[in-house]
Coordinates of C-alpha atoms in Angstrom, one line a residue:
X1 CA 10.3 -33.5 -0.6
X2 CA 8.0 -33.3 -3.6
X3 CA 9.8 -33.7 -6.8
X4 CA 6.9 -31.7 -8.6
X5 CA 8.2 -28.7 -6.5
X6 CA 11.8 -29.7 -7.3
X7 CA 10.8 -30.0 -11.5
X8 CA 8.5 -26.7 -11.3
X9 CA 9.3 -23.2 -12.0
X10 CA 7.7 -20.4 -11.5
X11 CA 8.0 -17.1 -13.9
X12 CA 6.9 -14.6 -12.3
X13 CA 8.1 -12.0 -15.0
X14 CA 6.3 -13.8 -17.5
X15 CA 3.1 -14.7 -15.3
X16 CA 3.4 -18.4 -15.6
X17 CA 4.8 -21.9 -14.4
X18 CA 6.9 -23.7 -16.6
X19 CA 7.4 -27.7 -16.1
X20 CA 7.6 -31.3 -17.7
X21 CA 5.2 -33.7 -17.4
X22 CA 5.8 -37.3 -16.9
X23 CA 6.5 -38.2 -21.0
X24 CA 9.4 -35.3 -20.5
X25 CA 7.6 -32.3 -21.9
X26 CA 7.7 -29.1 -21.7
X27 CA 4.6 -27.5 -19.8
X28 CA 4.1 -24.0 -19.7
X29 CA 0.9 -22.4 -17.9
X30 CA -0.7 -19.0 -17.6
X31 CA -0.6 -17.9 -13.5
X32 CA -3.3 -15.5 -13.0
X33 CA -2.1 -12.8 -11.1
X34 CA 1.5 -13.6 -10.6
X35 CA 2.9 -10.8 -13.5
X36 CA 3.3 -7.8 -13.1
X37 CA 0.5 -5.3 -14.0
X38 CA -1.7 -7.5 -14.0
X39 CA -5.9 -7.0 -15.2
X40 CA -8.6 -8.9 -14.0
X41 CA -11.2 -10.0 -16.2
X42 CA -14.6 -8.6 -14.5
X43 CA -16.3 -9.8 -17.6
X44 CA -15.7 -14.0 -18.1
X45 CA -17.5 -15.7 -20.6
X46 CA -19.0 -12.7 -22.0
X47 CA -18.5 -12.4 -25.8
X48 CA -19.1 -9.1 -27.7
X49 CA -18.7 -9.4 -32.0
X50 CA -16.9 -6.2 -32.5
X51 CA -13.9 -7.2 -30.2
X52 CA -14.0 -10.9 -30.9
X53 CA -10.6 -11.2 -32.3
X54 CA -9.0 -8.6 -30.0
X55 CA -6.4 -10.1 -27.4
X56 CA -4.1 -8.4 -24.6
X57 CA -1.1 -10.8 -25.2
X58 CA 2.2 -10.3 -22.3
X59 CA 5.6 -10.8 -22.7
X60 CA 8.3 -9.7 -19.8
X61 CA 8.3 -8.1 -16.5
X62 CA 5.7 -5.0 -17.9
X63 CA 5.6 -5.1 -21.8
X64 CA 2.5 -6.2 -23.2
X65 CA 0.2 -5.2 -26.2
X66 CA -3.3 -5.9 -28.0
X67 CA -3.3 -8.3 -30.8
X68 CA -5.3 -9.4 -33.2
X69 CA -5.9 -12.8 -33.8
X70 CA -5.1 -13.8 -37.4
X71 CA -4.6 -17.5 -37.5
X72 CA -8.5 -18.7 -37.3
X73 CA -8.2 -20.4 -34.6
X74 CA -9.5 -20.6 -31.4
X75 CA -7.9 -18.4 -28.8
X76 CA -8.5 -18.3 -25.1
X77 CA -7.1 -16.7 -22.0
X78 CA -3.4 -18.7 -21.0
X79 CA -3.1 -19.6 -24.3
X80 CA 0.5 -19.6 -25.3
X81 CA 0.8 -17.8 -29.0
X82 CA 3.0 -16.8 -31.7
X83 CA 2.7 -13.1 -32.8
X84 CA 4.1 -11.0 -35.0
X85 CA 6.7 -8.9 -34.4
X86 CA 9.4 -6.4 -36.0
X87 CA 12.0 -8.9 -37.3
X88 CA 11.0 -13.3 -36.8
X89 CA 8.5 -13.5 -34.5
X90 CA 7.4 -13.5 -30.7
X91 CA 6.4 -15.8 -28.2
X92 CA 3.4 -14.5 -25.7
X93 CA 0.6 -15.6 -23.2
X94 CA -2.8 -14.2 -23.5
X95 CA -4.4 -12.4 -20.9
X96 CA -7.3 -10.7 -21.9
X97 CA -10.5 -11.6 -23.9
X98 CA -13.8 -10.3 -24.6
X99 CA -15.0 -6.5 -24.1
X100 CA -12.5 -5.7 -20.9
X101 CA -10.4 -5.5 -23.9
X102 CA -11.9 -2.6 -25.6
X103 CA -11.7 -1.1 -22.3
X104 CA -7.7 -1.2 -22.1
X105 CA -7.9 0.0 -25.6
X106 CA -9.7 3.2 -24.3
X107 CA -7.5 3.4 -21.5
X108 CA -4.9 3.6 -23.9
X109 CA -6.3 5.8 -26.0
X110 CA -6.5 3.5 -28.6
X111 CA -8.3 4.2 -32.0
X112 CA -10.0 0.4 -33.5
X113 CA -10.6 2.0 -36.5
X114 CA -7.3 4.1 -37.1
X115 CA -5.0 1.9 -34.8
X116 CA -2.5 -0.8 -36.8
X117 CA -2.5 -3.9 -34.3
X118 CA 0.5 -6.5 -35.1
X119 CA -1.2 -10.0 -35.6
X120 CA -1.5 -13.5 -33.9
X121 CA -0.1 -15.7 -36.2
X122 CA -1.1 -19.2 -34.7
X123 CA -0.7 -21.2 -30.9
X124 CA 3.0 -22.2 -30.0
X125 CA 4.0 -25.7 -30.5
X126 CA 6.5 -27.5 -28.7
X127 CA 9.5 -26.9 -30.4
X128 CA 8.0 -23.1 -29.9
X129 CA 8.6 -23.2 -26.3
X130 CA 11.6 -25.4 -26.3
X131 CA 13.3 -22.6 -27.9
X132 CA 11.8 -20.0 -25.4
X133 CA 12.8 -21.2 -23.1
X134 CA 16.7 -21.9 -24.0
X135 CA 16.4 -17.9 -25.2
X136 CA 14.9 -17.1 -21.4
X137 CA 17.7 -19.0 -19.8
X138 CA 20.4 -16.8 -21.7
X139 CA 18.9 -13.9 -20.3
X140 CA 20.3 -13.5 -16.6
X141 CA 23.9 -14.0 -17.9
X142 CA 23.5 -11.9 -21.0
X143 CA 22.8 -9.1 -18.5
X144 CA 25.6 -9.9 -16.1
X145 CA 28.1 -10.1 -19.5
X146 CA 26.4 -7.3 -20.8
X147 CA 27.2 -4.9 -17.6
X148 CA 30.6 -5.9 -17.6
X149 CA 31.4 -5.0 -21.2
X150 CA 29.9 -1.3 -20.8
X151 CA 32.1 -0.9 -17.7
X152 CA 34.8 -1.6 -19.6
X153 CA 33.8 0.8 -22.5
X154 CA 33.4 2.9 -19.8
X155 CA 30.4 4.1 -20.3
X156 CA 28.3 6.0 -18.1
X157 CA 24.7 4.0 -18.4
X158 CA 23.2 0.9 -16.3
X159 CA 21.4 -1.8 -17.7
X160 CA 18.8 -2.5 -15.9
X161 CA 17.3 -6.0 -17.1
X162 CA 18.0 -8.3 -20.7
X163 CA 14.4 -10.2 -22.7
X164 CA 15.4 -12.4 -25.4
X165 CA 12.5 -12.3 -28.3
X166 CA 10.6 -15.5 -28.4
X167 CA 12.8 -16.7 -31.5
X168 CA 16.0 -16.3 -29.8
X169 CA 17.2 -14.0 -32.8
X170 CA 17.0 -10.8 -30.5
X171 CA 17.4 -9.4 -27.4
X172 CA 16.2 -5.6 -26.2
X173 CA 18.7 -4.1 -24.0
X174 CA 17.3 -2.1 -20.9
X175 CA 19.6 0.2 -20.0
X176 CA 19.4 3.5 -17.9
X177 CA 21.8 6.9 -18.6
X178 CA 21.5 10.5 -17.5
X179 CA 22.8 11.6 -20.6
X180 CA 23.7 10.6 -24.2
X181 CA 25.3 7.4 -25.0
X182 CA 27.6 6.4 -27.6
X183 CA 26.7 3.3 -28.6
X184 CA 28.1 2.4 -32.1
X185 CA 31.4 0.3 -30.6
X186 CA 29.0 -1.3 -27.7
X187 CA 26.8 -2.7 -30.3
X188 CA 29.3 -3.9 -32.3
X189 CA 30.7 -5.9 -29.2
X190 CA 27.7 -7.4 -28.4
X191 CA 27.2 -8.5 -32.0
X192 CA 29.9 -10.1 -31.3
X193 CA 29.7 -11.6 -27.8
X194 CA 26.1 -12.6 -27.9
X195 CA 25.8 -13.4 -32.1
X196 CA 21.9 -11.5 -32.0
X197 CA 20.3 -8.6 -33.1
X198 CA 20.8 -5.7 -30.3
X199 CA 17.9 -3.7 -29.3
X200 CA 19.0 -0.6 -27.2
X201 CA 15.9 0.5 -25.2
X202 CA 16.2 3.7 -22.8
X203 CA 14.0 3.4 -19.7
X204 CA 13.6 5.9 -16.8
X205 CA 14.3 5.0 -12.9
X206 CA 10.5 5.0 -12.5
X207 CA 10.2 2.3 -15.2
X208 CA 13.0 0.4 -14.0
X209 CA 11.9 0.0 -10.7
X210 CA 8.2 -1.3 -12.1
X211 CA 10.4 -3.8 -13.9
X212 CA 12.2 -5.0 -11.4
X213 CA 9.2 -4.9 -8.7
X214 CA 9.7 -4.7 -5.1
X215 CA 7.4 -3.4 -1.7
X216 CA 6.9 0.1 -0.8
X217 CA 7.7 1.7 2.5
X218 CA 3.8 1.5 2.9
X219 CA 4.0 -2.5 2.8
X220 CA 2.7 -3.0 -0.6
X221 CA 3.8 -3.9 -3.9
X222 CA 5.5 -0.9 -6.1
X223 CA 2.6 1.0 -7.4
X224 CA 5.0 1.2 -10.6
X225 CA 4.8 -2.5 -10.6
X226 CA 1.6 -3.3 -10.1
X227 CA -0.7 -0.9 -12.3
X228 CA 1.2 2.1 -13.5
X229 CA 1.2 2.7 -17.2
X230 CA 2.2 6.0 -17.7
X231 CA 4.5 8.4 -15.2
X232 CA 3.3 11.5 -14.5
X233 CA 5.8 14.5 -13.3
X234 CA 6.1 14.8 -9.8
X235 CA 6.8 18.1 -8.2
X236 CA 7.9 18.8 -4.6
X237 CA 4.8 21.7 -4.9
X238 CA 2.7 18.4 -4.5
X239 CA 4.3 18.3 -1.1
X240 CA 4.1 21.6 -0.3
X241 CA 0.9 21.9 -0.6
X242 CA -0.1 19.0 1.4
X243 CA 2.2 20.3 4.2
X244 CA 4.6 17.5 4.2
X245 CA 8.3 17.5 5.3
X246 CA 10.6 18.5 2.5
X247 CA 12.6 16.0 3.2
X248 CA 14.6 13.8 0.8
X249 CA 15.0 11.0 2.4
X250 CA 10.9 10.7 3.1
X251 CA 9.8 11.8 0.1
X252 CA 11.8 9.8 -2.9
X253 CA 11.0 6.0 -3.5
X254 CA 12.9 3.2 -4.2
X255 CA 13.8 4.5 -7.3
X256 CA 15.4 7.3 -6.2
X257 CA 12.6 9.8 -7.3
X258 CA 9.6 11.3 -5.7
X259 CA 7.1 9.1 -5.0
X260 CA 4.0 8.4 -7.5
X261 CA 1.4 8.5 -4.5
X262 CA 2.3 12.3 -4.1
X263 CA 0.1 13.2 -6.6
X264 CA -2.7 10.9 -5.2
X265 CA -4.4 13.0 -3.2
X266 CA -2.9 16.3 -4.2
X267 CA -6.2 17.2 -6.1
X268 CA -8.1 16.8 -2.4
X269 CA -5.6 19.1 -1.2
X270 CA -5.6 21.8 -3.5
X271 CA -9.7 21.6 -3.6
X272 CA -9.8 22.3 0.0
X273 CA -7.3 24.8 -0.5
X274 CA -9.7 26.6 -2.8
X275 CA -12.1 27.0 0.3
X276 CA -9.3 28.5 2.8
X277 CA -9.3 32.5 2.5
X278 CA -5.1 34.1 2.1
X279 CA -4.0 36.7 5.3
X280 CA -1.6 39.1 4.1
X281 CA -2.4 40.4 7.8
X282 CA -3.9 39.4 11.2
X283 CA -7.4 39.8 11.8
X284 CA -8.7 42.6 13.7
X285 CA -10.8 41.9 16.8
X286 CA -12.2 44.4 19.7
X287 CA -9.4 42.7 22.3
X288 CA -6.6 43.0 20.2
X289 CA -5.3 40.8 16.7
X290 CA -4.9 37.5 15.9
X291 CA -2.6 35.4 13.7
X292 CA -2.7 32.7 11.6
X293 CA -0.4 29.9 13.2
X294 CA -1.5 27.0 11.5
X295 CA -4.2 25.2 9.0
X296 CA -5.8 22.2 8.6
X297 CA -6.5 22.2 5.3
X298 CA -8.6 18.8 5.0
X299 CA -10.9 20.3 7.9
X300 CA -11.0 23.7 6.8
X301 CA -10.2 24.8 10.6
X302 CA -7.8 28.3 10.7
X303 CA -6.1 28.3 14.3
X304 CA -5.0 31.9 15.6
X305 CA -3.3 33.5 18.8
X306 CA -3.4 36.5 20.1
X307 CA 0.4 36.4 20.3
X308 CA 2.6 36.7 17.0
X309 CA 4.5 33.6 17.0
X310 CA 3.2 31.9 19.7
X311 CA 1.2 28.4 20.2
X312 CA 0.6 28.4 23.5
X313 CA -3.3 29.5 23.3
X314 CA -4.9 28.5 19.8
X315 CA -8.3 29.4 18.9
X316 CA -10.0 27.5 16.1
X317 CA -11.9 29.3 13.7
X318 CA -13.6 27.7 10.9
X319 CA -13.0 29.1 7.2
X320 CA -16.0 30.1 6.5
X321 CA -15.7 32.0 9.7
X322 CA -12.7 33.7 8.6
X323 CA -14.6 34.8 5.1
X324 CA -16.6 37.0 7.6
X325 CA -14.4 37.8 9.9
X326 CA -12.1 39.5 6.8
X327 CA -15.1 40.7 5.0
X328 CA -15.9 43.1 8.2
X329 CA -12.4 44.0 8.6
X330 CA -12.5 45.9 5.5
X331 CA -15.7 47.7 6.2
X332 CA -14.1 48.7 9.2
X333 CA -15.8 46.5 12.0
X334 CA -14.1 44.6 14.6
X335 CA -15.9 41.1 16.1
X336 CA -15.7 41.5 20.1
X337 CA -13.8 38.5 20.8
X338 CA -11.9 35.0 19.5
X339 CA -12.6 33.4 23.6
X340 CA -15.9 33.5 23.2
X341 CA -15.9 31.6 19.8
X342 CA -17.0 27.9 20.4
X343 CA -14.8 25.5 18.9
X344 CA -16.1 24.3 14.8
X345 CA -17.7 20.8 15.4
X346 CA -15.9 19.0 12.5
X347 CA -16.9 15.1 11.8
X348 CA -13.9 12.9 13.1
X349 CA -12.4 10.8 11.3
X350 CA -12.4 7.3 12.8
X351 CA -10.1 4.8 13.1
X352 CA -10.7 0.8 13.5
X353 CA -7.0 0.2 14.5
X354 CA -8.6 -0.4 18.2
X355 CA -11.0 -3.2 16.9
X356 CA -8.8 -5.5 15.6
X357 CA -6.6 -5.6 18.5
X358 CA -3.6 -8.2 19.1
X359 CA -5.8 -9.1 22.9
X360 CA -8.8 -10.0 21.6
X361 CA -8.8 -13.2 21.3
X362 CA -6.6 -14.0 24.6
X363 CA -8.4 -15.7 27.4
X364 CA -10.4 -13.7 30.6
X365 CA -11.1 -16.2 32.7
X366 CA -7.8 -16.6 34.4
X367 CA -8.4 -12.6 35.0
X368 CA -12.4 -13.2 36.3
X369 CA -11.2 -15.9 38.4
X370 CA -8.4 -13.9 40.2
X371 CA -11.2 -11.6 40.4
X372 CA -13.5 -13.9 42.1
X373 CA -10.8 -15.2 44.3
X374 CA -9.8 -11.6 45.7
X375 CA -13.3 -11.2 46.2
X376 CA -13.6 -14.2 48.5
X377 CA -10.4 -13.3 50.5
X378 CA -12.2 -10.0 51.1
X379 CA -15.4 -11.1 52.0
X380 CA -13.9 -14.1 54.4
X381 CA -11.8 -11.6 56.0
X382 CA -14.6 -9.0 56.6
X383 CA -16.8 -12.4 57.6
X384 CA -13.7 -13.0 60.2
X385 CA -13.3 -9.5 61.5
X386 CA -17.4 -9.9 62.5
X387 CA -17.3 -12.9 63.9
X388 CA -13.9 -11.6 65.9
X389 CA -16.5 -8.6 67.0
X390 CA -19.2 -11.2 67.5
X391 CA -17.2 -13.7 69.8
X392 CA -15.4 -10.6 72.1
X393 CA -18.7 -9.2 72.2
X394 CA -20.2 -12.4 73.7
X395 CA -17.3 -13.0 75.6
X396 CA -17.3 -9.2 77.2
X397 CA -21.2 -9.8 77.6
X398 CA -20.6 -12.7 79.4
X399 CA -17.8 -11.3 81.8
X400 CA -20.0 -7.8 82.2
X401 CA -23.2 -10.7 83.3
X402 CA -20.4 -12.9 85.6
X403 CA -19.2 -9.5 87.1
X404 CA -22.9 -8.3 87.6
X405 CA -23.8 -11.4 88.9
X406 CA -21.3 -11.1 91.3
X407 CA -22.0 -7.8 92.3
X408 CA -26.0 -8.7 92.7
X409 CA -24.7 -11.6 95.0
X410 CA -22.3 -9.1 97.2
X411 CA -24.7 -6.9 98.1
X412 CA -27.5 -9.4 98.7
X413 CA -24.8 -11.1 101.1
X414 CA -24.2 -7.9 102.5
X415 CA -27.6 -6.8 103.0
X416 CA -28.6 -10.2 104.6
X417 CA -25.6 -9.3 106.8
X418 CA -26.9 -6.0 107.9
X419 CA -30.4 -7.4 108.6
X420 CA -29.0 -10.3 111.1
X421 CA -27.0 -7.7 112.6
X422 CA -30.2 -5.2 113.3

């Protein structure tokens, strides 16, 4: 076993692997891409004056904020640095550098000019992030303790996760309650249980769920996880109108609530929507009416029957089609027939699930050679049922010459017979 592996540790909440090198110190280094809501820096090694001294610096599990850099010195990304914060100070990694800065700032919505940014007051030191991390190994106990004492308050709230600041002075409570919360005597016992400043912080079950992280039913991480900033409300209309199941059980995440990717491709939906024309009625033809049984709103194809209710015989009509067909309703005409309508050529959407199939790769030519071999068998016995043909026939030619032979003697014995006789 390596004892590397054994000494390492890997922070995924944080975004970085903490271990000690071989004079016992303390190592900590930035993992790219192991944190959650994580940004990738499209623009490396580009430098741009007005957003020099801006830095996207990350704490725990999601929280995270832009900084400016204060101390003078030089800052890179992974740096591990001391910033500023409401009482003492935090400990953070940077993440971001450079102009992809100013553009989380404007996805943000976040003013340079009017916007107060806390400050970086200088790189962590080693005693730094000793201390860190004795204030991160508190944590997972804290919140175990913590849990404990508001059941027996009896208090009707859940707390979700525990972060210590980078000081160990404080500690921000993540806790989760359908209503309001009393907590004047639960602060006061975890004064006293945990001697730090308490930080109550109310979270939703969306924002717990991105804090805690996990994979979707879809096989991927937790959209909430990996890039969601803001939570939009989410509707069951958002189902309806893409025809899905109103079904609980389908439709809520692992949080409990509808799912974020409703609203993905609800605008499609509702643009295509735009383009389908509303029956109050069926629509008249010459052989009798038609009604609506179903849409497929992302083709814009209207299927109809001739009997109310029924699916048994569908006939496609485009919508456009229906636009018409409506528009000479009203003025009173009737088209001759929906069986004579050809059916909308619509592009198909294709799939490459066949391509990459699990067979591909396997080996033929134990199948080509079985061919081959049945083909031989076949061939050798069509070859033996000729030559079985062959051989009777020469055998039956030979008996037919024998016999005529015979024959041809017989009568010439017979006819040298008669002539002695004469």
């Amino acid at each position: 076993m390596d004892l590397d592996n054994e000494t390492r540790q890997f922070d995924c909440s944080r975004g970085c692997v903490v271990e000690r090198n071989d004079d016992g110190e303390l190592e900590c280094t930035y993992r790219q891409g192991c944190c959650k809501q994580e940004v990738y820096n499209w623009l490396p090694g580009v430098r741009q004056e007005q957003f020099k001294d801006y830095f996207e610096v990350r704490f725990k599990n999601t929280r995270k904020g832009i900084y400016v850099n204060a101390s003078g010195q030089s800052i890179k990304t992974g740096d591990l640095v001391i910033v500023e914060a409401a009482n003492g100070h935090d400990l953070g990694i940077v993440t971001l550098e450079g102009p992809i800065v100013a553009r989380q700032m404007a996805c943000r919505k976040i003013d340079v000019n009017t916007a107060e940014f806390k400050k970086i007051y200088r790189k962590a030191k080693m005693f730094d992030i000793e201390k860190w991390q004795e204030a991160i190994a508190r944590e997972h106990e804290t919140m175990i303790r913590a849990r404990q004492i508001a059941a027996e308050l009896n208090l009707e709230m859940k707390i979700g996760d525990v972060e210590f600041q980078g000081d160990g002075t404080k500690a921000i409570f993540y806790y989760i309650a359908d209503g309001r919360v009393d907590f004047r005597q639960l602060i006061k016992v975890f004064a006293e249980e945990f001697r730090i400043r308490i930080e109550m912080k109310q979270i939703g079950a969306r924002q717990e769920a991105g804090l805690i992280g996990g994979l979707g039913v879809c096989g991927r991480e937790l959209c909430c996880s990996n890039y969601i900033n803001s939570f939009q409300s989410i509707t069951t209309s958002a189902a309806r109108c893409q025809d899905l199941s109103l079904n609980p059980q389908k439709l809520a995440g692992q949080c409990g609530k509808l799912k974020c990717c409703l609203n993905y491709e609800t605008a499609t939906y509702m643009d295509a929507q735009s383009r389908i024309p509303k029956l109050n009625g069926p629509l008249e033809f010459q052989d009798g009416q038609a009604w609506l049984m179903k849409t497929d709103i992302l083709r814009e194809v209207m299927y109809f029957s001739y009997e109310q209710g029924s699916f048994a015989n569908l006939y496609p009509i485009a919508a456009a089609e229906v636009r018409e067909v409506l528009a000479m309703n009203r003025n009173g005409e009737k088209p001759e027939s929906l069986k004579s309508e050809p059916e909308p050529s619509m592009p198909e959407f294709i799939s490459a699930v066949g391509d990459d199939s699990i067979t591909r790769f396997d080996d033929t030519r134990k199948k080509r050679r079985s061919g081959n071999q049945k083909k031989n068998r076949n061939s050798q016995n069509r070859n033996t049922a000729r030559g079985g043909d062959r051989r009777d026939g020469k055998r039956d030619g030979r008996g037919r010459d024998n016999r005529n032979n015979g024959d041809r003697n017989s009568n010439a014995d017979n006819r040298n017979n008669g002539g002695g006789e004469a």
